[in-house]
Tab-separated table of C-alpha atoms and ligand atoms in Angstrom:
chain	number	residue	atom	x	y	z
A	1	MET	CA	79.684	151.030	101.123
A	2	ASN	CA	81.610	154.161	102.002
A	3	THR	CA	84.900	153.126	103.622
A	4	LYS	CA	86.398	156.303	105.036
A	5	THR	CA	86.626	156.611	108.817
A	6	THR	CA	85.059	159.734	110.292
A	7	VAL	CA	86.840	161.275	113.256
A	8	ILE	CA	84.283	163.025	115.422
A	9	SER	CA	85.577	166.485	116.307
A	10	GLN	CA	85.531	167.929	119.814
A	11	GLN	CA	83.087	170.549	118.519
A	12	GLN	CA	80.682	167.819	117.371
A	13	LEU	CA	80.984	166.216	120.786
A	14	GLN	CA	80.315	169.558	122.502
A	15	GLU	CA	77.074	169.764	120.518
A	16	GLN	CA	76.090	166.402	121.948
A	17	PHE	CA	76.879	167.666	125.452
A	18	SER	CA	74.609	170.650	124.836
A	19	TYR	CA	71.803	168.156	124.045
A	20	CYS	CA	72.586	166.507	127.411
A	21	ASP	CA	72.085	169.936	129.044
A	22	LYS	CA	68.764	170.422	127.247
A	23	ILE	CA	67.547	166.996	128.383
A	24	ALA	CA	68.597	167.699	131.982
A	25	ALA	CA	66.740	171.054	131.846
A	26	TYR	CA	63.643	169.319	130.401
A	27	TRP	CA	63.449	167.099	133.487
A	28	GLN	CA	64.230	169.936	135.891
A	29	GLN	CA	61.293	171.895	134.486
A	30	ARG	CA	59.102	168.920	135.241
A	31	SER	CA	60.654	168.573	138.716
A	32	ARG	CA	61.327	164.926	137.978
A	33	ALA	CA	64.453	162.840	138.587
A	34	PRO	CA	64.427	160.591	135.499
A	35	LYS	CA	65.541	156.960	135.476
A	36	ALA	CA	67.170	154.907	132.712
A	37	PHE	CA	67.740	151.210	132.155
A	38	VAL	CA	70.348	149.892	129.704
A	39	GLU	CA	70.340	146.198	128.828
A	40	THR	CA	73.375	144.758	127.046
A	41	TYR	CA	73.486	141.654	124.832
A	42	GLY	CA	76.511	140.172	123.082
A	43	CYS	CA	80.214	140.691	123.524
A	44	GLN	CA	82.481	142.920	125.599
A	45	GLN	CA	82.518	145.480	122.826
A	46	ASN	CA	78.831	146.007	123.493
A	47	GLU	CA	79.471	146.142	127.249
A	48	ALA	CA	81.981	148.904	126.582
A	49	ASP	CA	79.494	150.751	124.352
A	50	SER	CA	76.817	150.499	127.046
A	51	GLU	CA	79.189	152.238	129.464
A	52	LYS	CA	79.161	155.191	127.053
A	53	ILE	CA	75.361	155.132	126.732
A	54	ARG	CA	75.143	155.203	130.534
A	55	GLY	CA	77.711	158.005	130.539
A	56	TYR	CA	75.580	160.150	128.244
A	57	LEU	CA	72.414	159.321	130.211
A	58	THR	CA	74.063	160.241	133.509
A	59	GLN	CA	75.279	163.508	132.017
A	60	SER	CA	71.676	164.165	130.930
A	61	GLY	CA	70.426	163.825	134.512
A	62	TYR	CA	69.209	160.204	134.498
A	63	SER	CA	69.975	157.820	137.307
A	64	ILE	CA	70.752	154.303	136.126
A	65	VAL	CA	68.369	151.621	137.361
A	66	SER	CA	68.405	147.844	137.041
A	67	GLU	CA	64.983	147.136	135.513
A	68	ALA	CA	62.781	148.419	132.709
A	69	GLU	CA	59.701	148.754	134.935
A	70	GLY	CA	59.152	152.431	135.662
A	71	ALA	CA	62.229	153.625	133.739
A	72	ASP	CA	61.855	156.783	131.628
A	73	VAL	CA	64.387	155.512	129.108
A	74	VAL	CA	65.047	151.888	128.163
A	75	VAL	CA	67.949	151.087	125.831
A	76	LEU	CA	68.478	147.600	124.426
A	77	ASN	CA	72.060	147.349	123.137
A	78	THR	CA	71.791	144.315	120.889
A	79	CYS	CA	73.874	141.545	119.310
A	80	ALA	CA	73.381	140.068	115.840
A	81	ILE	CA	75.957	137.287	115.904
A	82	ARG	CA	73.501	134.376	115.843
A	83	GLU	CA	69.790	134.051	115.139
A	84	HIS	CA	69.095	133.033	118.717
A	85	ALA	CA	70.596	136.319	120.000
A	86	GLU	CA	68.211	138.272	117.777
A	87	GLN	CA	65.163	136.234	118.752
A	88	ARG	CA	65.835	136.982	122.422
A	89	VAL	CA	65.910	140.701	121.695
A	90	PHE	CA	62.659	140.636	119.708
A	91	GLY	CA	61.053	138.688	122.566
A	92	ASN	CA	62.222	141.174	125.189
A	93	LEU	CA	61.282	144.106	122.983
A	94	GLY	CA	57.747	142.723	122.721
A	95	ALA	CA	57.536	142.492	126.522
A	96	LEU	CA	58.320	146.213	126.779
A	97	THR	CA	54.841	147.026	125.402
A	98	HIS	CA	53.632	146.183	128.926
A	99	THR	CA	56.135	148.358	130.806
A	100	LYS	CA	55.275	151.199	128.433
A	101	ARG	CA	51.552	150.733	128.952
A	102	ARG	CA	52.092	151.076	132.688
A	103	HIS	CA	54.386	154.102	132.180
A	104	PRO	CA	53.352	155.773	128.879
A	105	GLU	CA	56.159	158.333	129.088
A	106	GLN	CA	58.726	155.556	128.720
A	107	LYS	CA	61.009	156.015	125.680
A	108	ILE	CA	62.412	152.823	124.187
A	109	PHE	CA	65.571	152.603	122.076
A	110	LEU	CA	67.179	149.758	120.200
A	111	CYS	CA	70.844	150.091	119.282
A	112	GLY	CA	73.946	147.945	118.790
A	113	CYS	CA	74.708	145.406	116.116
A	114	MET	CA	71.144	144.403	115.230
A	115	ALA	CA	70.287	148.042	114.561
A	116	GLY	CA	72.846	148.091	111.757
A	117	GLN	CA	70.776	145.695	109.637
A	118	THR	CA	68.163	147.184	107.318
A	119	GLN	CA	65.773	144.255	107.720
A	120	VAL	CA	65.813	144.815	111.495
A	121	SER	CA	65.164	148.577	111.375
A	122	ASP	CA	62.410	147.965	108.799
A	123	ARG	CA	60.788	145.377	111.059
A	124	ILE	CA	60.931	147.776	114.024
A	125	ARG	CA	59.353	150.544	111.903
A	126	LYS	CA	56.483	148.290	110.875
A	127	SER	CA	55.848	145.920	113.748
A	128	PHE	CA	57.169	147.557	116.930
A	129	PRO	CA	55.496	150.995	117.069
A	130	HIS	CA	56.307	151.328	120.783
A	131	VAL	CA	60.028	151.665	119.949
A	132	ASP	CA	60.920	155.372	119.863
A	133	GLY	CA	64.416	155.258	118.417
A	134	VAL	CA	66.815	152.963	116.563
A	135	PHE	CA	70.500	153.755	116.072
A	136	SER	CA	73.379	151.682	114.729
A	137	THR	CA	76.814	151.485	116.382
A	138	HIS	CA	78.047	154.217	114.002
A	139	HIS	CA	75.570	156.672	115.529
A	140	LEU	CA	76.158	155.912	119.202
A	141	TRP	CA	78.078	159.174	119.620
A	142	GLN	CA	74.835	161.017	118.658
A	143	PHE	CA	72.669	159.407	121.317
A	144	PRO	CA	71.936	162.682	123.228
A	145	GLU	CA	70.700	164.267	119.976
A	146	ILE	CA	68.511	161.239	119.211
A	147	LEU	CA	67.056	161.201	122.732
A	148	TRP	CA	66.423	164.948	122.650
A	149	ARG	CA	64.629	164.701	119.297
A	150	VAL	CA	62.414	161.929	120.646
A	151	LEU	CA	61.569	163.994	123.755
A	152	SER	CA	61.034	167.316	122.010
A	153	LEU	CA	59.579	166.357	118.606
A	154	HIS	CA	57.476	163.387	119.768
A	155	LYS	CA	58.597	161.555	116.626
A	156	ARG	CA	60.341	158.238	116.176
A	157	GLN	CA	64.007	158.560	115.220
A	158	PHE	CA	65.955	156.178	112.976
A	159	TYR	CA	69.725	156.796	112.772
A	160	VAL	CA	70.674	153.731	110.773
A	161	ALA	CA	72.465	154.997	107.652
A	162	ASP	CA	75.145	152.650	106.333
A	163	GLU	CA	78.406	154.349	107.302
A	164	PRO	CA	82.024	153.277	107.458
A	165	GLY	CA	82.192	154.034	111.154
A	166	SER	CA	83.621	156.752	113.296
A	167	ILE	CA	85.990	157.329	116.175
A	168	ALA	CA	84.879	159.623	118.979
A	169	GLU	CA	87.186	160.435	121.890
A	170	GLY	CA	85.803	161.880	125.108
A	171	ILE	CA	82.320	160.334	125.390
A	172	PRO	CA	81.622	160.076	129.144
A	173	GLN	CA	81.594	156.533	130.536
A	174	VAL	CA	79.859	155.034	133.539
A	175	ARG	CA	81.801	151.859	134.115
A	176	ASP	CA	80.333	148.662	135.552
A	177	SER	CA	83.322	148.081	137.765
A	178	GLY	CA	86.121	150.208	139.171
A	179	LEU	CA	88.264	147.113	139.430
A	180	LYS	CA	88.099	145.679	135.932
A	181	ALA	CA	87.897	147.978	132.948
A	182	TRP	CA	87.270	147.519	129.246
A	183	VAL	CA	89.312	149.687	126.905
A	184	SER	CA	88.406	149.550	123.225
A	185	ILE	CA	91.588	150.003	121.221
A	186	MET	CA	89.913	149.672	117.843
A	187	TYR	CA	86.493	149.310	116.299
A	188	GLY	CA	85.085	147.352	113.373
A	189	CYS	CA	86.517	144.467	111.378
A	190	ASN	CA	87.945	144.020	107.895
A	191	ASN	CA	88.101	140.255	107.815
A	192	PHE	CA	84.745	139.252	106.393
A	193	CYS	CA	84.825	135.685	107.641
A	194	THR	CA	82.086	134.215	105.460
A	195	TYR	CA	79.760	133.317	108.358
A	196	CYS	CA	80.079	136.584	110.274
A	197	ILE	CA	77.835	139.657	110.441
A	198	VAL	CA	80.242	141.869	112.433
A	199	PRO	CA	81.977	143.662	109.515
A	200	TYR	CA	78.550	144.626	108.145
A	201	VAL	CA	77.225	146.045	111.389
A	202	ARG	CA	80.396	147.524	112.886
A	203	GLY	CA	82.090	148.876	109.780
A	204	ARG	CA	85.755	148.942	108.810
A	205	GLU	CA	88.697	148.563	111.167
A	206	ARG	CA	89.736	151.793	112.799
A	207	SER	CA	92.312	152.153	115.555
A	208	ARG	CA	92.402	154.712	118.316
A	209	GLN	CA	95.562	156.783	118.640
A	210	PRO	CA	98.043	155.154	121.040
A	211	GLU	CA	98.296	158.299	123.184
A	212	ASP	CA	94.510	158.285	123.731
A	213	ILE	CA	94.629	154.622	124.776
A	214	LEU	CA	97.603	155.181	127.087
A	215	ALA	CA	95.946	158.223	128.680
A	216	GLU	CA	92.770	156.200	129.337
A	217	CYS	CA	94.813	153.366	130.885
A	218	ARG	CA	96.767	155.805	133.067
A	219	ASP	CA	93.512	157.348	134.345
A	220	LEU	CA	92.018	153.940	135.056
A	221	ILE	CA	95.063	152.777	136.999
A	222	ALA	CA	95.101	156.028	138.984
A	223	ALA	CA	91.408	155.430	139.807
A	224	GLY	CA	92.198	151.943	141.163
A	225	ALA	CA	91.615	149.590	138.220
A	226	LYS	CA	93.449	146.294	138.658
A	227	GLU	CA	92.636	144.676	135.348
A	228	ILE	CA	92.443	146.336	131.970
A	229	THR	CA	91.043	144.332	129.067
A	230	LEU	CA	91.905	145.739	125.656
A	231	LEU	CA	89.106	145.154	123.178
A	232	GLY	CA	88.874	144.806	119.425
A	233	GLN	CA	87.453	142.238	116.996
A	234	ASN	CA	90.984	141.583	115.830
A	235	VAL	CA	93.430	143.309	118.164
A	236	ASN	CA	96.401	141.963	116.222
A	237	SER	CA	95.678	144.269	113.339
A	238	TYR	CA	95.821	147.286	115.663
A	239	GLY	CA	97.430	150.327	114.053
A	240	LYS	CA	97.456	149.043	110.485
A	241	ASP	CA	95.143	151.892	109.473
A	242	LEU	CA	97.166	154.571	111.243
A	243	SER	CA	100.544	154.489	109.458
A	244	LEU	CA	102.297	154.424	112.816
A	245	ASN	CA	105.487	152.654	113.720
A	246	MET	CA	103.548	150.676	116.279
A	247	ASP	CA	101.822	147.321	116.146
A	248	PHE	CA	99.682	145.603	118.777
A	249	ALA	CA	102.684	144.032	120.527
A	250	ASP	CA	104.285	147.481	120.819
A	251	LEU	CA	101.079	148.916	122.249
A	252	LEU	CA	100.904	146.100	124.818
A	253	ALA	CA	104.521	146.720	125.815
A	254	ALA	CA	103.866	150.456	126.213
A	255	ILE	CA	100.862	149.822	128.493
A	256	ALA	CA	102.782	147.184	130.469
A	257	GLN	CA	105.428	149.793	131.239
A	258	LEU	CA	102.962	152.163	132.914
A	259	PRO	CA	103.568	152.322	136.681
A	260	GLY	CA	101.109	150.561	139.020
A	261	ASP	CA	99.964	147.127	140.134
A	262	PHE	CA	97.649	145.905	137.383
A	263	LEU	CA	97.182	143.184	134.757
A	264	ILE	CA	96.466	143.591	131.063
A	265	ARG	CA	94.250	141.192	129.141
A	266	PHE	CA	93.053	141.477	125.565
A	267	MET	CA	90.597	139.995	123.105
A	268	THR	CA	90.154	138.919	120.399
A	269	SER	CA	93.266	137.727	118.592
A	270	HIS	CA	92.854	136.556	115.032
A	271	PRO	CA	95.251	133.633	114.450
A	272	ARG	CA	96.318	134.948	111.052
A	273	ASP	CA	97.864	138.059	112.608
A	274	ALA	CA	99.034	136.579	115.921
A	275	SER	CA	102.824	136.774	115.703
A	276	HIS	CA	105.784	135.313	117.574
A	277	LYS	CA	106.563	138.921	118.499
A	278	LEU	CA	103.193	139.133	120.261
A	279	PHE	CA	103.851	135.948	122.246
A	280	ASP	CA	107.409	137.079	123.124
A	281	THR	CA	106.010	140.402	124.362
A	282	MET	CA	103.397	138.614	126.477
A	283	ALA	CA	106.118	136.410	127.953
A	284	LYS	CA	108.394	139.357	128.707
A	285	TYR	CA	106.096	141.529	130.845
A	286	ASP	CA	104.698	140.429	134.213
A	287	LYS	CA	101.810	142.861	133.801
A	288	ILE	CA	100.489	141.059	130.724
A	289	ALA	CA	98.291	138.147	131.821
A	290	LYS	CA	99.370	134.803	130.420
A	291	GLN	CA	95.974	134.315	128.894
A	292	LEU	CA	95.168	134.051	125.218
A	293	HIS	CA	91.832	133.756	123.452
A	294	LEU	CA	92.720	132.501	119.976
A	295	PRO	CA	89.603	131.379	118.086
A	296	PHE	CA	90.335	128.558	115.631
A	297	GLN	CA	86.726	128.031	114.373
A	298	SER	CA	87.524	124.700	112.667
A	299	GLY	CA	90.262	122.094	112.652
A	300	SER	CA	89.889	121.498	108.925
A	301	THR	CA	91.965	123.495	106.464
A	302	ARG	CA	89.262	123.081	103.799
A	303	VAL	CA	86.596	124.531	106.098
A	304	LEU	CA	88.924	127.334	107.238
A	305	LYS	CA	89.359	128.310	103.608
A	306	ALA	CA	85.599	128.312	103.053
A	307	MET	CA	85.325	130.493	106.166
A	308	ASN	CA	87.869	132.938	104.681
A	309	ARG	CA	90.033	132.704	107.789
A	310	HIS	CA	93.420	133.019	106.024
A	311	TYR	CA	95.287	130.391	108.059
A	312	ASP	CA	95.402	126.623	107.945
A	313	ARG	CA	95.406	123.923	110.593
A	314	GLU	CA	99.195	123.562	110.568
A	315	THR	CA	99.956	127.282	110.908
A	316	TYR	CA	97.473	127.541	113.746
A	317	LEU	CA	99.020	124.600	115.592
A	318	GLU	CA	102.524	125.966	115.057
A	319	LYS	CA	101.521	129.319	116.599
A	320	VAL	CA	99.895	127.688	119.605
A	321	LEU	CA	102.924	125.483	120.148
A	322	TYR	CA	105.212	128.507	120.117
A	323	ALA	CA	102.946	130.444	122.509
A	324	LYS	CA	102.909	127.526	124.963
A	325	GLN	CA	106.663	127.144	124.649
A	326	VAL	CA	107.414	130.746	125.629
A	327	MET	CA	104.588	130.834	128.239
A	328	PRO	CA	104.426	127.448	129.974
A	329	ASP	CA	101.575	128.647	132.249
A	330	LEU	CA	99.500	130.018	129.377
A	331	VAL	CA	95.734	129.720	129.770
A	332	LEU	CA	94.389	129.184	126.282
A	333	THR	CA	90.752	129.540	125.204
A	334	SER	CA	89.063	129.536	121.821
A	335	ASP	CA	85.882	129.709	119.753
A	336	VAL	CA	84.695	126.946	117.440
A	337	ILE	CA	81.816	126.609	115.004
A	338	VAL	CA	80.198	123.225	114.431
A	339	GLY	CA	78.181	122.492	111.288
A	340	PHE	CA	79.552	125.160	108.950
A	341	PRO	CA	77.858	124.590	105.536
A	342	GLY	CA	79.305	121.493	103.917
A	343	GLU	CA	81.346	120.389	106.958
A	344	THR	CA	81.774	116.612	106.558
A	345	GLU	CA	82.075	114.046	109.318
A	346	GLU	CA	85.832	113.773	108.604
A	347	GLU	CA	86.235	117.532	108.780
A	348	PHE	CA	84.384	117.603	112.078
A	349	GLU	CA	86.751	114.881	113.344
A	350	GLU	CA	89.635	117.212	112.465
A	351	THR	CA	88.118	119.768	114.841
A	352	ILE	CA	87.977	117.092	117.543
A	353	SER	CA	91.579	116.077	116.959
A	354	LEU	CA	92.657	119.719	117.098
A	355	ILE	CA	91.075	120.301	120.500
A	356	GLN	CA	92.648	117.076	121.721
A	357	ALA	CA	96.049	118.193	120.457
A	358	VAL	CA	95.837	121.737	121.862
A	359	ARG	CA	93.950	121.008	125.102
A	360	TYR	CA	92.217	124.355	125.638
A	361	ASP	CA	91.404	125.433	129.168
A	362	SER	CA	87.921	126.224	127.905
A	363	LEU	CA	86.098	126.631	124.653
A	364	PHE	CA	83.145	128.694	123.402
A	365	THR	CA	81.208	126.343	121.142
A	366	PHE	CA	78.642	127.431	118.563
A	367	ILE	CA	76.440	125.748	115.995
A	368	PHE	CA	76.566	127.599	112.661
A	369	SER	CA	73.771	130.133	112.372
A	370	PRO	CA	73.135	131.604	108.894
A	371	ARG	CA	73.242	135.410	108.962
A	372	PRO	CA	71.326	137.129	106.150
A	373	GLY	CA	73.666	138.920	103.765
A	374	THR	CA	76.795	136.906	104.612
A	375	PRO	CA	78.275	134.547	101.972
A	376	ALA	CA	77.888	131.441	104.154
A	377	ALA	CA	74.140	132.009	104.457
A	378	SER	CA	73.721	131.056	100.812
A	379	MET	CA	76.143	128.096	100.780
A	380	ALA	CA	74.677	124.609	100.357
A	381	ASP	CA	74.132	123.148	103.811
A	382	PRO	CA	72.935	119.548	103.461
A	383	THR	CA	73.757	118.389	107.027
A	384	PRO	CA	70.541	117.930	109.057
A	385	ARG	CA	70.159	119.843	112.305
A	386	GLU	CA	70.038	116.614	114.356
A	387	GLU	CA	73.439	115.650	112.965
A	388	LYS	CA	74.859	119.080	113.848
A	389	ASN	CA	73.443	118.744	117.353
A	390	ARG	CA	75.080	115.329	117.686
A	391	ARG	CA	78.461	116.748	116.621
A	392	PHE	CA	78.011	119.662	118.979
A	393	ASP	CA	77.241	117.402	121.961
A	394	ARG	CA	80.225	115.183	121.195
A	395	LEU	CA	82.540	118.185	120.966
A	396	CYS	CA	81.246	119.636	124.253
A	397	ALA	CA	81.634	116.322	126.069
A	398	ILE	CA	85.244	115.954	124.951
A	399	GLN	CA	86.090	119.551	125.800
A	400	ASN	CA	84.395	119.368	129.203
A	401	ALA	CA	86.539	116.370	130.103
A	402	ILE	CA	89.676	118.270	129.055
A	403	SER	CA	88.637	121.391	131.008
A	404	GLU	CA	88.013	119.312	134.092
A	405	GLU	CA	91.363	117.533	133.817
A	406	ILE	CA	93.194	120.834	133.446
A	407	HIS	CA	91.288	122.276	136.406
A	408	GLN	CA	92.104	119.214	138.525
A	409	SER	CA	95.793	119.840	137.885
A	410	TYR	CA	95.434	123.171	139.736
A	411	VAL	CA	94.591	121.411	143.010
A	412	GLY	CA	97.363	121.960	145.544
A	413	ARG	CA	98.840	124.982	143.749
A	414	THR	CA	99.017	128.425	145.359
A	415	LEU	CA	98.086	131.301	143.075
A	416	ARG	CA	97.870	135.067	143.297
A	417	CYS	CA	94.272	135.994	142.508
A	418	LEU	CA	92.282	139.211	142.257
A	419	VAL	CA	89.249	139.060	144.553
A	420	ASP	CA	86.456	140.535	142.448
A	421	GLY	CA	83.121	139.957	144.161
A	422	ARG	CA	80.733	137.906	146.224
A	423	GLU	CA	78.394	135.094	145.223
A	424	LYS	CA	76.066	134.116	148.065
A	425	ASN	CA	78.262	132.933	150.960
A	426	GLN	CA	81.538	132.845	149.012
A	427	LEU	CA	83.940	135.343	147.528
A	428	THR	CA	84.983	135.086	143.884
A	429	ALA	CA	88.445	135.657	142.508
A	430	ARG	CA	90.266	135.306	139.198
A	431	THR	CA	93.629	133.702	138.600
A	432	GLU	CA	96.063	135.474	136.316
A	433	GLY	CA	94.815	133.220	133.533
A	434	GLY	CA	91.236	134.330	134.209
A	435	ARG	CA	90.013	131.119	135.904
A	436	LEU	CA	87.234	131.555	138.477
A	437	VAL	CA	88.033	130.617	142.089
A	438	ARG	CA	85.456	130.550	144.897
A	439	PHE	CA	86.607	130.754	148.513
A	440	ALA	CA	85.477	131.785	152.004
A	441	GLY	CA	86.445	135.286	153.104
A	442	GLU	CA	85.320	138.724	154.231
A	443	ASP	CA	84.014	141.436	151.904
A	444	ASN	CA	86.921	143.743	152.745
A	445	LEU	CA	89.124	141.520	150.557
A	446	ILE	CA	87.206	142.538	147.416
A	447	GLY	CA	89.504	144.591	145.223
A	448	THR	CA	92.739	143.115	146.615
A	449	TYR	CA	95.126	140.446	145.389
A	450	GLN	CA	95.269	137.369	147.646
A	451	ILE	CA	97.303	134.176	147.639
A	452	LEU	CA	94.879	131.245	147.402
A	453	THR	CA	95.556	127.537	147.737
A	454	ILE	CA	93.434	125.591	145.249
A	455	THR	CA	91.529	122.850	147.052
A	456	GLY	CA	89.022	121.607	144.464
A	457	ALA	CA	87.986	121.812	140.830
A	458	THR	CA	85.062	121.274	138.474
A	459	THR	CA	84.731	121.716	134.705
A	460	TRP	CA	83.900	125.399	135.115
A	461	SER	CA	85.622	126.661	138.235
A	462	LEU	CA	88.033	126.139	141.123
A	463	THR	CA	87.610	126.313	144.872
A	464	GLY	CA	90.326	127.626	147.132
A	465	SER	CA	91.248	128.801	150.573
A	466	LEU	CA	93.144	131.798	151.838
A	467	GLU	CA	96.741	131.104	152.753
A	468	ALA	CA	96.977	130.919	156.528
B	501	SAH	N1	86.326	138.728	116.213
B	501	SAH	C1	86.314	137.493	116.856
B	501	SAH	C2	84.987	136.858	117.007
B	501	SAH	C3	83.759	137.640	117.244
B	501	SAH	S1	82.276	136.750	117.192
B	501	SAH	C4	87.200	136.546	116.064
B	501	SAH	O1	87.401	136.720	114.909
B	501	SAH	O2	87.636	135.594	116.620
B	501	SAH	C5	82.495	135.497	118.415
B	501	SAH	C6	82.365	134.115	117.900
B	501	SAH	O3	81.066	133.857	117.457
B	501	SAH	C7	83.235	133.797	116.698
B	501	SAH	O4	84.555	133.539	117.049
B	501	SAH	C8	82.545	132.582	116.127
B	501	SAH	O5	83.023	131.396	116.702
B	501	SAH	C9	81.095	132.791	116.534
B	501	SAH	N2	80.261	133.137	115.382
B	501	SAH	C10	80.341	134.230	114.598
B	501	SAH	N3	79.409	134.186	113.625
B	501	SAH	C11	78.729	133.025	113.780
B	501	SAH	C12	77.656	132.394	113.075
B	501	SAH	N4	77.105	132.943	112.009
B	501	SAH	N5	77.211	131.199	113.543
B	501	SAH	C13	77.767	130.619	114.620
B	501	SAH	N6	78.786	131.172	115.319
B	501	SAH	C14	79.262	132.348	114.908
B	502	SF4	FE1	83.735	138.169	112.500
B	502	SF4	FE2	85.919	137.189	111.425
B	502	SF4	FE3	85.799	139.781	112.033
B	502	SF4	FE4	85.915	137.972	113.974
B	502	SF4	S1	87.504	138.378	112.444
B	502	SF4	S2	84.554	139.728	113.867
B	502	SF4	S3	84.756	136.276	113.133
B	502	SF4	S4	84.601	138.730	110.485
B	503	F3S	FE1	77.374	140.539	118.888
B	503	F3S	FE2	78.103	142.785	117.799
B	503	F3S	FE3	79.641	141.672	119.608
B	503	F3S	S1	77.172	141.097	116.751
B	503	F3S	S2	79.241	139.509	119.357
B	503	F3S	S3	77.623	142.438	119.954
B	503	F3S	S4	80.301	142.824	117.851
């Protein structure tokens, strides 16, 4: 694998914009206002990428619609993290044969993390002839070119070469929300956890220049954003590839010093690189939310080693203890994998004892899913599926009880929350720690901070009322 990062020049980007112009002219000639639908699977990184795909489509004259039926372009931005995620995409891709039959001009694209796997692009070539284009995350910046080639050459396009990854500044974005914004600070991952497909489909770690990130944050704040979430697979290794005198904590501090009323969140932190300096920086600035997503994956040092995680149970616990010490109100969440190959009952119990010791506010729980090409996929895995399911259910039950207890302890507190939307007859808001609060109120409160008194709690959310 080639490992050198490519920086996309402004000239290369201009070429892409000229493809946008050609596409817009193509539709004008046909006196048609084209429509596009972009469906996103997977993590926030993919959400952020979809905002760029929508940006390019908008610049090419498409209006963005919310269903595939009748759309001239359909883009599925996919996730490869677990087998189930891929099966869903193949299912939905199959269903698009019907929308295309009803609207034969429809052009269908598959991109994102699944598109970076040779076996997936080969399967699309052979078994999904209604798909017009496939492009991996490395080729996202070329989407206008790919779309134009499909429209003008009437030939399927596959942009799936194995590349180290690129950085492109200045791709237009159509954001989902003006209130809450994603800002990718880096792309790719160098960690090669033995179960994980991400380094293979997203390439090597590459950081954006701090001035580009700060300029984007400044623009977002000026446009009214109240929450900025910094994204990267391992934000704590930000800048290591840039030979700068700046690490992730320094970047956070620089953003926190921008003027304006906003909160910064970030994900994901790899425990190996999470430092006391990071926690001290979080504690120091009011504009950094006291919220930390610190995936531990397993409570067993032996399993962590087999996962290639580069930390052990004790180091992890020490870091969490320090973070809680300097941020008593910290909302802590995590990811955990149950049934990693060879995980014994005792090792699973170490995961249980870790969650009982840490008491996470909430946990994302996964059963190990073998990913072709990763080392863990060929490790001996004698534990039957039923046993893994049993462990998984036990873990969820224990965590749900903890989440509910923590939520109950909110009742009676008054918290400043950002009102972010409406669900049926209630408004929704987020606490600084990212907890969901539902309460009664008028739509004109959406986009403002309000003081809410917490009146009730469940495992998943809180209810509140506006301060009189
Ligand atoms: N970069 C992040 C995680 C990204 S993937 C980190 O390192 O923490 C999100 C989560 O999916 C991971 O934390 C892990 O818990 C889970 N995951 C990744 N690969 C998996 C696999 N093969 N099977 C089951 N869960 C997996
Ligand atoms: Fe995957 Fe590990 Fe990288 Fe996270 S740090 S994306 S789990 S390889
Ligand atoms: Fe999935 Fe890719 Fe994110 S594999 S979890 S969409 S980085």
